[in-house]
Amino acid sequence: QTPPETIYKRLQYFEKFNLPIAATEFEMKDTIGDELEKAAMTERVMTVLFSHRLVNGIYAWTIMSRDRAIVEASGRLNLRGKVWMHLMKQRWWTVESLTTDANGTVKLRAFKGDYTVSVGDEGGASSIELPLDEDKKSEVTVQSK
């Protein structure tokens, strides 16, 4: 039940090392509130972690174990699991279909991750894998057929 501000201050303490931070063992004690309170806390903590520039991963190792899990014994996501999936696959996920300008340029801000970029015109299309693992501009050049 650590407040988000405290979590962020702790992350700031480690900034001086300028090393990647992975948030592991993301679980909650059985004694913390009801499922709605745990889901709200999941959203707050994950958002704080995601907002910090050095955090490069958030991991839940306790998938199906007692009340600490994000998956029920039946295999269905509990409310915490639904929050987790919504954040990871909806809020912090980039899916775009764009058209270039007259110079063949597209600008897009995207979340870090591995992307498949497809570029095409009337003559066909080609795809490349583009990892985006740091704050940078990426350029994709496709030869016209």
CSV table of C-alpha atoms in Angstrom, one decimal:
chain,number,residue,atom,x,y,z
A,1,GLN,CA,0.0,0.0,0.0
A,2,THR,CA,2.9,2.3,-0.8
A,3,PRO,CA,1.7,5.7,-2.2
A,4,PRO,CA,2.7,6.3,-5.9
A,5,GLU,CA,4.7,9.4,-4.9
A,6,THR,CA,6.9,7.2,-2.6
A,7,ILE,CA,7.5,4.7,-5.4
A,8,TYR,CA,8.5,7.4,-7.8
A,9,LYS,CA,10.9,8.9,-5.2
A,10,ARG,CA,12.5,5.5,-4.8
A,11,LEU,CA,12.9,5.2,-8.5
A,12,GLN,CA,14.5,8.7,-8.6
A,13,TYR,CA,17.1,7.6,-6.0
A,14,PHE,CA,18.4,5.0,-8.5
A,15,GLU,CA,18.6,7.5,-11.4
A,16,LYS,CA,22.2,8.4,-10.4
A,17,PHE,CA,23.3,5.0,-11.7
A,18,ASN,CA,21.6,5.5,-15.1
A,19,LEU,CA,20.9,1.8,-15.4
A,20,PRO,CA,17.7,0.1,-16.6
A,21,ILE,CA,15.2,-0.8,-13.9
A,22,ALA,CA,13.0,-3.9,-14.1
A,23,ALA,CA,10.0,-4.0,-11.7
A,24,THR,CA,9.8,-7.7,-10.7
A,25,GLU,CA,7.7,-9.6,-8.3
A,26,PHE,CA,4.7,-7.4,-8.9
A,27,GLU,CA,2.2,-8.9,-6.5
A,28,MET,CA,0.1,-7.8,-3.6
A,29,LYS,CA,-0.3,-9.2,-0.1
A,30,ASP,CA,-3.4,-11.1,0.7
A,31,THR,CA,-4.3,-8.5,3.4
A,32,ILE,CA,-4.6,-5.6,1.0
A,33,GLY,CA,-8.3,-4.7,0.5
A,34,ASP,CA,-10.8,-6.2,-1.8
A,35,GLU,CA,-10.3,-6.9,-5.5
A,36,LEU,CA,-11.5,-3.5,-6.6
A,37,GLU,CA,-8.9,-1.8,-4.3
A,38,LYS,CA,-6.2,-4.2,-5.6
A,39,ALA,CA,-7.1,-3.4,-9.2
A,40,ALA,CA,-7.0,0.4,-8.5
A,41,MET,CA,-3.6,-0.1,-6.9
A,42,THR,CA,-2.4,-2.1,-9.8
A,43,GLU,CA,-3.2,0.7,-12.2
A,44,ARG,CA,-1.6,3.4,-10.0
A,45,VAL,CA,1.7,1.4,-9.4
A,46,MET,CA,2.0,0.3,-13.0
A,47,THR,CA,1.5,3.8,-14.3
A,48,VAL,CA,4.2,5.2,-11.9
A,49,LEU,CA,6.6,2.5,-13.1
A,50,PHE,CA,5.8,3.0,-16.7
A,51,SER,CA,6.3,6.7,-16.4
A,52,HIS,CA,9.9,6.5,-15.3
A,53,ARG,CA,12.5,6.7,-18.0
A,54,LEU,CA,14.7,3.9,-16.7
A,55,VAL,CA,12.0,1.3,-16.1
A,56,ASN,CA,12.2,-1.1,-19.0
A,57,GLY,CA,10.0,-3.9,-17.7
A,58,ILE,CA,7.2,-4.8,-15.3
A,59,TYR,CA,6.9,-8.4,-14.4
A,60,ALA,CA,4.3,-10.4,-12.5
A,61,TRP,CA,5.8,-13.8,-11.6
A,62,THR,CA,2.9,-14.9,-9.4
A,63,ILE,CA,0.4,-15.6,-12.2
A,64,MET,CA,-1.8,-18.3,-10.6
A,65,SER,CA,-1.2,-18.5,-6.8
A,66,ARG,CA,-3.7,-17.7,-4.1
A,67,ASP,CA,-5.0,-14.1,-3.8
A,68,ARG,CA,-1.7,-12.6,-5.0
A,69,ALA,CA,-2.3,-13.7,-8.6
A,70,ILE,CA,-3.7,-11.8,-11.6
A,71,VAL,CA,-5.3,-15.0,-12.9
A,72,GLU,CA,-8.0,-17.0,-11.1
A,73,ALA,CA,-7.7,-20.8,-10.6
A,74,SER,CA,-10.2,-21.2,-13.4
A,75,GLY,CA,-7.7,-19.6,-15.8
A,76,ARG,CA,-9.7,-16.4,-16.2
A,77,LEU,CA,-8.2,-13.0,-15.5
A,78,ASN,CA,-9.4,-11.4,-12.3
A,79,LEU,CA,-9.9,-7.6,-12.1
A,80,ARG,CA,-6.2,-6.9,-11.5
A,81,GLY,CA,-5.4,-9.1,-14.5
A,82,LYS,CA,-7.9,-7.2,-16.7
A,83,VAL,CA,-6.3,-3.9,-15.6
A,84,TRP,CA,-2.8,-5.3,-16.3
A,85,MET,CA,-3.9,-6.4,-19.8
A,86,HIS,CA,-5.7,-3.1,-20.6
A,87,LEU,CA,-2.6,-1.1,-19.7
A,88,MET,CA,-0.2,-3.3,-21.6
A,89,LYS,CA,-2.4,-4.0,-24.7
A,90,GLN,CA,-4.6,-0.9,-25.0
A,91,ARG,CA,-3.1,2.2,-23.2
A,92,TRP,CA,0.6,1.5,-23.8
A,93,TRP,CA,0.3,-0.1,-27.2
A,94,THR,CA,0.9,1.5,-30.6
A,95,VAL,CA,-1.0,0.4,-33.7
A,96,GLU,CA,-1.2,2.9,-36.5
A,97,SER,CA,-1.9,3.0,-40.2
A,98,LEU,CA,-0.5,6.2,-41.7
A,99,THR,CA,-0.1,7.8,-45.2
A,100,THR,CA,3.1,9.6,-46.1
A,101,ASP,CA,3.2,13.3,-47.0
A,102,ALA,CA,4.4,14.5,-50.4
A,103,ASN,CA,8.0,13.9,-49.4
A,104,GLY,CA,7.3,10.3,-48.4
A,105,THR,CA,7.6,11.1,-44.6
A,106,VAL,CA,5.5,10.0,-41.7
A,107,LYS,CA,6.0,11.1,-38.2
A,108,LEU,CA,4.8,9.0,-35.3
A,109,ARG,CA,5.5,8.9,-31.6
A,110,ALA,CA,5.3,5.3,-30.4
A,111,PHE,CA,5.9,3.3,-27.3
A,112,LYS,CA,9.1,1.3,-27.0
A,113,GLY,CA,8.8,-2.2,-28.3
A,114,ASP,CA,9.2,-4.4,-31.4
A,115,TYR,CA,7.4,-3.3,-34.5
A,116,THR,CA,6.6,-4.6,-37.9
A,117,VAL,CA,6.6,-1.7,-40.3
A,118,SER,CA,4.8,-2.3,-43.6
A,119,VAL,CA,5.4,0.1,-46.5
A,120,GLY,CA,3.7,-0.1,-49.8
A,121,ASP,CA,2.1,1.4,-52.8
A,122,GLU,CA,0.2,0.3,-55.9
A,123,GLY,CA,3.3,-1.8,-56.9
A,124,GLY,CA,3.3,-3.9,-53.7
A,125,ALA,CA,4.4,-3.8,-50.1
A,126,SER,CA,7.3,-4.8,-48.0
A,127,SER,CA,7.8,-5.2,-44.3
A,128,ILE,CA,10.7,-4.8,-41.9
A,129,GLU,CA,11.1,-5.5,-38.2
A,130,LEU,CA,12.0,-2.3,-36.3
A,131,PRO,CA,12.9,-2.5,-32.6
A,132,LEU,CA,12.3,0.7,-30.8
A,133,ASP,CA,14.2,0.3,-27.5
A,134,GLU,CA,15.4,3.8,-26.8
A,135,ASP,CA,14.3,7.4,-27.4
A,136,LYS,CA,15.4,8.0,-31.0
A,137,LYS,CA,14.2,8.8,-34.5
A,138,SER,CA,14.1,5.9,-36.9
A,139,GLU,CA,14.2,6.0,-40.6
A,140,VAL,CA,12.9,3.4,-43.0
A,141,THR,CA,13.9,3.6,-46.7
A,142,VAL,CA,12.1,1.6,-49.3
A,143,GLN,CA,13.3,1.4,-52.9
A,144,SER,CA,10.5,1.9,-55.4
A,145,LYS,CA,9.9,-1.0,-57.7
